Amino acid sequence: MTNRRSFVRAAGASLLGATAVSRAGAATLPEAAVQTTAATQPPLPPPNGRPFQPIVTLNGWSLPWRLRDGVKEFHLVAEPVVREIAPGMRANLWGYNGQSPGPTIEAVEGDRVRIFVTNRLPEVTTVHWHGILLPSGMDGVAGLTQPPIPVGKTWVYEFVLQRSGTFMYHPHADEMVQMAMGMMGLFIVHPKDPRQLRADRDFGFILNAYDIEPGSATPRVNTMLDFNLWTWNSRAFPGIAPLVARTGERVRIRVGNLTMTNHPIHMHGPHFEVVGTDGGWVPRSARWPEVTTDIGVGQMRAIEFDAVAGDWAIHCHKSHHTMNAMGHGVPTMIGVDHRAVVEKITRLIPDYMVMGERGMHEMAEMEMPLPDNTLPMMTGTGPFGPVGMGGMFSVVKVRDDVAPGDHCDPGPYRHPPGTLAHEYTGALPDAPRAAAPPADAGTVQVRKPVGPHHH
Ligand SMILES: [Cu+2]
């Protein structure tokens, strides 16, 4: 992590016409930490203030604060960023402090927070604190509760966190464009008593979506439903980090949805319970077991389960959302005749088939001609070959020997003897078959009703 040592220098370096900040003014602003990689950063234990168990933001990080007179001061910088969606593809997005999504803000119930927001975008913005109980004037709705933050200016929000839970932040000015460009982040309010609602592992991510034409890098911002990149924290499989845990640990996963459609999030392996919604924590007596929880637009769900050893897929159950940009538009994109491409590939791969002829699994291992900066539609490799996924897909990796707090990818699961599906190699008895259908079986027999017609 690199810190902006001097806010004055950083503001002066802005090409967006920021006016110089006075020395006295700069001294009142906390440093704006910046993250330059999409790798998951280790959880950030609180250096001061009330204790809490920090969360792991998938392919993300948490924003450090400065404690000043008992107030936690954070500094968000809204700005254009470059985000690696997965190895092989980078997108020109807008975000906060170097990344999209922005850093996770973590604080404790009862804390007073002061959040400075500097606007380095080419247009006005605001920040809305989605789900947080606060005075109306701190709600960040352009025109309604404040004028928008002009380009180059810094605005201050300040409020006391009244309830613990999982919340989000995003602009409420030119919202359609700014969210389509990736401006959003998690806001976690931990309970005052850290023993309350304790989980051994606590993960968080936001569901988001982009429409980036294959071969380009900037999202189309007018798209309403026809997105081609379905992402978690602006990452697509196989770019999404695994969720690592130790057998028997209590694991919490918090998921917020800032796309424009619902996502039924499905986890293989142990059953889970929905323990939190946007409105707070679900009382123990009201939780029920699930293997899929549908997360509506603008909603958040926290789920918990007891970890069981294995490699367990976790993904959106809309099958189109576990794919990257469809490849069939590609030949038009790069200006080649599709038939010529098929002919050339056939020379290299004699049994190359037109997509769909025998299913599409083979596409997962095929070298398709792709423009630069584009992810294959179905990709990723596991210990048994191609996974054939993309988009909103990752793996919960649970092992007996993971050290507490260790989030490193433990590699593929080693299945205990006798617990792995395998080929049957014994004798195959003659299967009894139904008699061949009569020659006219395809003809529909219609018996017309007799008697008067009824209307
Ligand atoms: Cu989905």
Coordinates of C-alpha atoms and ligand atoms in Angstrom, one line a residue:
M1 CA 0.0 0.0 0.0
T2 CA 1.3 3.4 -0.8
N3 CA 0.2 6.5 1.1
R4 CA -0.3 9.9 -0.3
R5 CA 2.3 11.5 2.0
S6 CA 1.1 15.0 1.1
F7 CA -2.4 15.8 0.2
V8 CA -1.2 19.2 -1.1
R9 CA 1.1 17.5 -3.6
A10 CA -1.6 15.0 -4.7
A11 CA -4.2 17.7 -5.2
G12 CA -1.6 19.8 -7.1
A13 CA -0.9 16.8 -9.4
S14 CA -4.5 16.5 -10.3
L15 CA -5.3 17.4 -13.9
L16 CA -8.8 18.3 -13.0
G17 CA -8.1 21.9 -12.0
A18 CA -8.2 21.4 -8.3
T19 CA -7.5 24.6 -6.5
A20 CA -4.5 24.5 -4.2
V21 CA -5.3 23.5 -0.6
S22 CA -3.9 25.8 2.0
R23 CA -1.2 24.5 4.4
A24 CA -3.6 24.8 7.3
G25 CA -6.4 23.1 5.4
A26 CA -4.1 20.3 4.4
A27 CA -3.1 19.7 8.0
T28 CA -6.7 19.0 8.9
L29 CA -7.1 16.3 6.3
P30 CA -6.1 12.7 7.0
E31 CA -3.9 11.0 4.5
A32 CA -5.7 9.3 1.6
A33 CA -4.4 5.8 1.4
V34 CA -4.2 4.3 -2.1
Q35 CA -4.3 0.7 -3.2
T36 CA -2.8 -0.2 -6.6
T37 CA -3.4 -4.0 -6.8
A38 CA -6.5 -6.1 -7.1
A39 CA -5.0 -8.8 -4.7
T40 CA -6.9 -9.5 -1.5
Q41 CA -5.2 -7.5 1.3
P42 CA -4.9 -9.1 4.8
P43 CA -7.6 -7.9 7.2
L44 CA -6.7 -4.6 9.0
P45 CA -6.7 -5.0 12.8
P46 CA -7.8 -1.7 14.5
P47 CA -4.7 0.2 15.8
N48 CA -6.8 2.2 18.1
G49 CA -10.4 2.8 19.2
R50 CA -12.8 -0.1 20.2
P51 CA -11.5 -3.6 19.3
F52 CA -13.2 -5.5 16.5
Q53 CA -12.6 -8.5 14.2
P54 CA -11.7 -7.0 10.8
I55 CA -13.3 -8.4 7.6
V56 CA -11.6 -9.7 4.5
T57 CA -12.7 -7.8 1.4
L58 CA -12.4 -10.2 -1.6
N59 CA -9.8 -8.7 -4.0
G60 CA -10.0 -5.5 -1.9
W61 CA -8.8 -3.7 1.2
S62 CA -9.9 -1.6 4.2
L63 CA -9.3 2.1 4.5
P64 CA -7.1 3.1 7.4
W65 CA -8.3 6.0 9.6
R66 CA -6.9 8.6 11.9
L67 CA -8.3 8.9 15.4
R68 CA -8.6 12.6 16.3
D69 CA -10.3 13.7 19.5
G70 CA -12.3 10.4 19.6
V71 CA -13.5 10.8 16.0
K72 CA -12.5 8.3 13.3
E73 CA -11.4 10.3 10.3
F74 CA -11.4 8.7 6.8
H75 CA -10.4 10.2 3.5
L76 CA -12.0 8.9 0.3
V77 CA -10.8 10.2 -3.1
A78 CA -13.3 9.7 -6.0
E79 CA -11.2 9.3 -9.1
P80 CA -10.6 7.4 -12.4
V81 CA -8.9 4.1 -11.8
V82 CA -7.6 1.1 -13.7
R83 CA -9.0 -2.2 -12.4
E84 CA -7.7 -5.6 -13.4
I85 CA -11.0 -7.6 -13.9
A86 CA -9.0 -10.9 -14.2
P87 CA -5.5 -11.6 -15.4
G88 CA -5.6 -10.5 -19.1
M89 CA -8.1 -7.8 -18.8
R90 CA -8.0 -4.3 -17.4
A91 CA -10.9 -1.8 -17.3
N92 CA -10.9 2.0 -17.1
L93 CA -13.3 2.6 -14.3
W94 CA -14.1 5.2 -11.7
G95 CA -13.6 4.3 -8.1
Y96 CA -12.1 5.5 -4.8
N97 CA -8.4 5.7 -3.6
G98 CA -7.0 3.8 -6.6
Q99 CA -9.5 1.0 -7.0
S100 CA -13.0 -0.1 -7.9
P101 CA -14.7 -0.9 -5.6
G102 CA -13.4 1.6 -3.2
P103 CA -11.8 0.5 0.1
T104 CA -14.0 -1.0 2.8
I105 CA -14.8 1.3 5.6
E106 CA -14.8 -0.4 9.0
A107 CA -15.9 1.1 12.3
V108 CA -17.7 0.1 15.5
E109 CA -21.3 0.8 16.6
G110 CA -21.2 4.0 18.7
D111 CA -18.2 5.4 16.8
R112 CA -18.4 9.0 15.5
V113 CA -16.9 9.0 12.0
R114 CA -15.8 12.0 9.9
I115 CA -15.4 11.1 6.2
F116 CA -13.6 13.5 3.9
V117 CA -14.5 13.0 0.2
T118 CA -12.3 14.6 -2.4
N119 CA -13.7 14.7 -5.9
R120 CA -11.0 14.1 -8.6
L121 CA -13.6 12.9 -11.2
P122 CA -14.2 14.9 -14.3
E123 CA -17.7 15.7 -13.0
V124 CA -19.6 16.4 -9.8
T125 CA -20.4 13.6 -7.3
T126 CA -21.7 12.8 -3.8
V127 CA -21.5 9.9 -1.4
H128 CA -24.6 8.2 -0.1
W129 CA -24.2 5.9 2.9
H130 CA -26.5 3.1 1.9
G131 CA -28.4 1.7 4.8
I132 CA -26.7 3.7 7.6
L133 CA -28.9 5.5 10.1
L134 CA -27.8 9.1 10.0
P135 CA -29.1 12.7 10.0
S136 CA -30.9 13.5 6.7
G137 CA -28.3 16.1 5.8
M138 CA -25.6 13.5 5.8
D139 CA -27.4 11.2 3.4
G140 CA -25.5 12.4 0.3
V141 CA -28.3 12.9 -2.3
A142 CA -27.3 15.6 -4.8
G143 CA -29.8 18.4 -5.0
L144 CA -32.0 16.9 -2.1
T145 CA -29.7 17.0 0.9
Q146 CA -26.6 18.8 -0.5
P147 CA -25.3 20.5 -3.6
P148 CA -23.1 18.0 -5.5
I149 CA -19.4 18.1 -4.7
P150 CA -17.7 20.2 -7.4
V151 CA -14.7 18.8 -9.3
G152 CA -11.6 19.3 -7.2
K153 CA -13.4 20.1 -4.0
T154 CA -13.5 18.2 -0.7
W155 CA -16.7 17.7 1.3
V156 CA -17.1 16.4 4.9
Y157 CA -19.7 13.9 6.2
E158 CA -20.0 13.2 9.9
F159 CA -22.3 11.0 11.9
V160 CA -22.5 8.5 14.7
L161 CA -22.9 4.8 13.8
Q162 CA -26.1 3.7 15.6
R163 CA -26.4 0.1 14.5
S164 CA -23.9 -2.7 13.6
G165 CA -24.4 -4.4 10.2
T166 CA -23.3 -4.5 6.6
F167 CA -23.8 -1.4 4.6
M168 CA -22.5 0.2 1.3
Y169 CA -21.5 3.5 -0.1
H170 CA -22.0 4.9 -3.6
P171 CA -22.6 8.2 -5.4
H172 CA -26.1 9.8 -5.5
A173 CA -25.2 12.2 -8.3
D174 CA -25.2 11.1 -11.9
E175 CA -25.8 7.7 -10.3
M176 CA -26.4 5.7 -13.4
V177 CA -23.1 6.7 -15.0
Q178 CA -21.0 6.6 -11.8
M179 CA -22.2 3.2 -10.6
A180 CA -21.9 1.8 -14.1
M181 CA -18.3 3.0 -13.9
G182 CA -17.6 1.1 -10.6
M183 CA -18.1 3.7 -7.8
M184 CA -19.1 1.8 -4.7
G185 CA -17.7 0.2 -1.5
L186 CA -18.6 -1.7 1.6
F187 CA -19.2 0.0 4.9
I188 CA -19.0 -2.5 7.9
V189 CA -20.2 -1.5 11.3
H190 CA -19.0 -4.0 13.9
P191 CA -20.9 -4.7 17.1
K192 CA -19.8 -2.8 20.2
D193 CA -19.2 -6.1 22.0
P194 CA -16.7 -8.1 19.8
R195 CA -17.9 -11.4 21.5
Q196 CA -21.4 -10.7 20.0
L197 CA -22.0 -12.2 16.6
R198 CA -18.5 -13.5 16.4
A199 CA -17.4 -15.4 13.4
D200 CA -13.9 -17.0 12.8
R201 CA -13.8 -15.7 9.2
D202 CA -15.7 -12.7 7.9
F203 CA -15.7 -12.1 4.1
G204 CA -17.3 -9.3 2.1
F205 CA -18.0 -8.4 -1.5
I206 CA -20.3 -6.4 -3.7
L207 CA -22.0 -7.8 -6.8
N208 CA -21.5 -5.5 -9.7
A209 CA -21.7 -5.6 -13.5
Y210 CA -20.1 -4.0 -16.5
D211 CA -20.8 -3.7 -20.2
I212 CA -17.4 -3.6 -21.9
E213 CA -17.2 -4.4 -25.5
P214 CA -14.6 -7.1 -26.3
G215 CA -11.4 -5.4 -27.2
S216 CA -12.2 -2.2 -25.4
A217 CA -11.6 -1.1 -21.8
T218 CA -14.3 1.4 -20.8
P219 CA -17.8 0.4 -19.8
R220 CA -20.8 1.5 -21.8
V221 CA -22.7 3.4 -19.2
N222 CA -26.2 3.4 -20.7
T223 CA -26.7 -0.4 -20.5
M224 CA -29.6 -1.3 -18.3
L225 CA -29.7 -5.1 -18.4
D226 CA -27.5 -6.5 -21.1
F227 CA -24.2 -6.5 -19.2
N228 CA -21.4 -8.9 -20.3
L229 CA -19.2 -8.9 -17.3
W230 CA -20.8 -10.1 -14.0
T231 CA -18.3 -9.4 -11.2
W232 CA -17.7 -9.6 -7.5
N233 CA -15.8 -6.5 -6.4
S234 CA -15.1 -5.7 -10.0
R235 CA -13.4 -9.1 -10.6
A236 CA -14.6 -12.0 -12.8
F237 CA -13.6 -15.7 -12.4
P238 CA -10.9 -16.8 -12.4
G239 CA -9.8 -13.5 -11.1
I240 CA -11.9 -13.8 -7.9
A241 CA -9.9 -14.9 -4.8
P242 CA -10.9 -18.1 -3.1
L243 CA -12.6 -17.9 0.3
V244 CA -10.2 -19.9 2.6
A245 CA -11.2 -21.4 5.9
R246 CA -10.3 -24.1 8.4
T247 CA -12.6 -27.1 9.0
G248 CA -15.1 -26.4 11.8
E249 CA -14.7 -22.6 11.7
R250 CA -17.7 -20.4 11.7
V251 CA -17.6 -18.5 8.4
R252 CA -19.6 -15.3 7.5
I253 CA -19.9 -14.0 4.0
R254 CA -21.5 -10.6 3.4
V255 CA -22.8 -9.8 -0.1
G256 CA -24.3 -6.6 -1.3
N257 CA -26.0 -6.2 -4.7
L258 CA -25.4 -3.0 -6.7
T259 CA -26.2 -4.4 -10.1
M260 CA -29.6 -3.9 -11.8
T261 CA -30.8 -7.5 -11.4
N262 CA -31.1 -10.1 -8.7
H263 CA -28.5 -12.7 -8.0
P264 CA -29.4 -16.1 -6.4
I265 CA -26.1 -16.8 -4.6
H266 CA -25.6 -20.5 -4.3
M267 CA -23.0 -22.3 -2.2
H268 CA -22.1 -26.0 -2.5
G269 CA -21.3 -28.0 0.6
P270 CA -22.6 -27.0 4.0
H271 CA -26.0 -25.4 4.4
F272 CA -25.9 -21.8 5.5
E273 CA -28.2 -19.4 7.4
V274 CA -29.0 -15.9 6.5
V275 CA -27.9 -14.0 9.6
G276 CA -28.1 -10.4 8.4
T277 CA -30.1 -8.2 6.0
D278 CA -30.0 -4.5 5.1
G279 CA -32.1 -4.0 8.2
G280 CA -29.7 -5.6 10.7
W281 CA -29.1 -9.0 12.2
V282 CA -31.7 -11.7 12.0
P283 CA -32.6 -13.0 15.5
R284 CA -31.4 -16.6 16.0
S285 CA -34.9 -18.0 16.2
A286 CA -35.8 -16.5 12.8
R287 CA -32.9 -18.0 10.8
W288 CA -33.5 -20.9 8.5
P289 CA -31.2 -23.2 6.5
E290 CA -30.5 -22.4 2.8
V291 CA -28.3 -23.4 0.0
T292 CA -29.2 -20.4 -2.2
T293 CA -30.1 -16.9 -1.2
D294 CA -31.5 -14.5 -3.7
I295 CA -30.1 -11.0 -3.3
G296 CA -32.3 -8.3 -4.8
V297 CA -31.2 -5.1 -6.3
G298 CA -29.8 -2.7 -3.6
Q299 CA -30.0 -5.5 -1.0
M300 CA -27.4 -7.1 1.2
R301 CA -27.3 -10.5 2.8
A302 CA -24.9 -11.9 5.4
I303 CA -24.7 -15.7 5.5
E304 CA -23.0 -18.0 8.0
F305 CA -22.0 -21.7 8.0
D306 CA -19.8 -24.2 9.8
A307 CA -16.9 -25.0 7.4
V308 CA -16.6 -28.5 6.1
A309 CA -13.4 -29.7 4.3
G310 CA -13.5 -29.6 0.5
D311 CA -13.5 -27.3 -2.5
W312 CA -17.0 -25.9 -2.6
A313 CA -18.2 -23.8 -5.5
I314 CA -19.9 -20.6 -4.7
H315 CA -21.6 -18.7 -7.5
C316 CA -24.6 -16.9 -8.8
H317 CA -27.2 -19.5 -10.0
K318 CA -28.1 -17.5 -13.1
S319 CA -26.0 -19.5 -15.5
H320 CA -25.3 -16.5 -17.8
H321 CA -23.8 -14.8 -14.8
T322 CA -21.0 -17.4 -14.6
M323 CA -19.8 -16.5 -18.0
N324 CA -17.7 -13.7 -19.4
A325 CA -18.4 -11.7 -22.5
M326 CA -19.9 -13.9 -25.2
G327 CA -17.4 -14.8 -27.9
H328 CA -19.8 -15.1 -30.8
G329 CA -19.7 -11.4 -31.6
V330 CA -15.9 -11.5 -31.8
P331 CA -15.4 -12.2 -35.5
T332 CA -17.5 -9.2 -36.4
M333 CA -15.5 -7.2 -34.0
I334 CA -12.1 -7.9 -35.5
G335 CA -13.4 -7.7 -39.0
V336 CA -12.9 -11.2 -40.2
D337 CA -15.3 -13.5 -42.0
H338 CA -16.6 -16.2 -39.6
R339 CA -16.5 -18.9 -42.2
A340 CA -12.8 -18.2 -42.8
V341 CA -12.1 -18.4 -39.1
V342 CA -13.8 -21.8 -38.9
E343 CA -11.9 -23.0 -41.9
K344 CA -8.6 -22.0 -40.4
I345 CA -9.3 -23.5 -37.0
T346 CA -10.5 -26.7 -38.6
R347 CA -7.0 -27.0 -40.1
L348 CA -5.5 -26.9 -36.6
I349 CA -8.3 -28.7 -34.7
P350 CA -9.9 -31.2 -37.1
D351 CA -13.0 -31.8 -35.0
Y352 CA -13.7 -28.1 -34.3
M353 CA -17.5 -27.7 -34.3
V354 CA -19.7 -24.7 -34.7
M355 CA -20.7 -23.4 -31.2
G356 CA -23.7 -25.3 -29.9
E357 CA -23.5 -28.3 -32.2
R358 CA -22.4 -30.7 -29.4
G359 CA -22.8 -28.4 -26.3
M360 CA -20.3 -25.8 -25.4
H361 CA -18.0 -27.4 -22.9
E362 CA -15.2 -27.8 -25.4
M363 CA -15.1 -24.0 -25.7
A364 CA -13.7 -24.0 -22.2
E365 CA -10.4 -25.5 -23.4
M366 CA -10.3 -24.1 -26.9
E367 CA -8.0 -21.3 -27.9
M368 CA -10.6 -18.9 -29.4
P369 CA -9.4 -15.9 -31.4
L370 CA -10.0 -13.0 -29.0
P371 CA -9.2 -9.4 -29.3
D372 CA -6.7 -7.9 -26.8
N373 CA -8.0 -7.1 -23.3
T374 CA -10.9 -9.7 -23.4
L375 CA -11.5 -12.6 -21.1
P376 CA -12.6 -16.0 -22.5
M377 CA -16.3 -16.7 -22.1
M378 CA -15.8 -19.9 -20.2
T379 CA -12.5 -20.3 -18.5
G380 CA -10.5 -21.3 -15.3
T381 CA -8.7 -24.6 -14.6
G382 CA -9.1 -26.9 -11.7
P383 CA -7.2 -30.1 -10.7
F384 CA -9.5 -32.1 -13.1
G385 CA -9.3 -29.8 -16.1
P386 CA -11.2 -26.8 -17.4
V387 CA -13.9 -25.4 -15.0
G388 CA -15.7 -23.7 -17.9
M389 CA -16.9 -20.8 -15.8
G390 CA -16.5 -17.0 -15.7
G391 CA -18.1 -14.1 -14.0
M392 CA -19.7 -14.6 -10.5
F393 CA -17.9 -17.7 -9.5
S394 CA -15.4 -18.6 -6.8
V395 CA -14.5 -21.5 -4.5
V396 CA -14.8 -21.8 -0.7
K397 CA -11.6 -23.8 0.1
V398 CA -11.8 -25.5 3.5
R399 CA -8.9 -27.5 4.9
D400 CA -8.1 -29.2 8.2
D401 CA -4.7 -27.6 8.4
V402 CA -5.2 -24.0 7.6
A403 CA -3.8 -21.8 10.3
P404 CA -6.2 -19.3 12.0
G405 CA -6.1 -16.1 10.0
D406 CA -4.3 -17.6 7.1
H407 CA -6.0 -16.6 3.8
C408 CA -3.4 -18.0 1.3
D409 CA -4.8 -20.3 -1.4
P410 CA -4.1 -23.8 -0.1
G411 CA -4.2 -25.3 -3.6
P412 CA -6.5 -28.1 -4.7
Y413 CA -8.3 -30.3 -2.2
R414 CA -7.0 -33.8 -1.5
H415 CA -10.0 -36.0 -1.4
P416 CA -10.0 -38.8 1.3
P417 CA -9.9 -42.3 -0.3
G418 CA -13.3 -43.5 -1.4
T419 CA -14.9 -40.0 -1.5
L420 CA -14.2 -39.1 -5.1
A421 CA -16.5 -39.7 -8.1
H422 CA -14.8 -41.9 -10.7
E423 CA -15.3 -43.8 -13.9
Y424 CA -17.2 -47.1 -13.8
T425 CA -15.1 -49.8 -15.5
G426 CA -17.0 -53.0 -14.8
A427 CA -19.2 -54.9 -17.2
L428 CA -22.2 -53.1 -18.7
P429 CA -25.4 -55.3 -18.8
D430 CA -27.7 -55.0 -21.7
A431 CA -30.0 -52.1 -20.8
P432 CA -33.7 -52.9 -21.4
R433 CA -35.0 -50.6 -24.0
A434 CA -38.5 -49.5 -24.9
A435 CA -39.9 -51.0 -28.2
A436 CA -39.3 -48.7 -31.2
P437 CA -42.2 -46.2 -31.6
P438 CA -44.7 -46.8 -34.5
A439 CA -43.8 -45.0 -37.7
D440 CA -46.6 -42.4 -37.3
A441 CA -45.6 -41.6 -33.7
G442 CA -44.7 -38.0 -34.6
T443 CA -48.3 -37.3 -35.8
V444 CA -50.5 -35.5 -33.4
Q445 CA -53.9 -37.2 -33.0
V446 CA -56.6 -34.6 -32.5
R447 CA -60.1 -35.5 -31.6
K448 CA -62.3 -32.6 -32.4
P449 CA -65.1 -31.9 -29.8
V450 CA -68.6 -32.6 -30.9
G451 CA -71.7 -30.6 -29.9
P452 CA -72.3 -26.8 -29.9
H453 CA -69.4 -24.4 -29.6
H454 CA -69.0 -22.4 -26.5
H455 CA -67.6 -18.9 -26.6
Ligands
CU1 CU -26.4 -13.3 -11.0

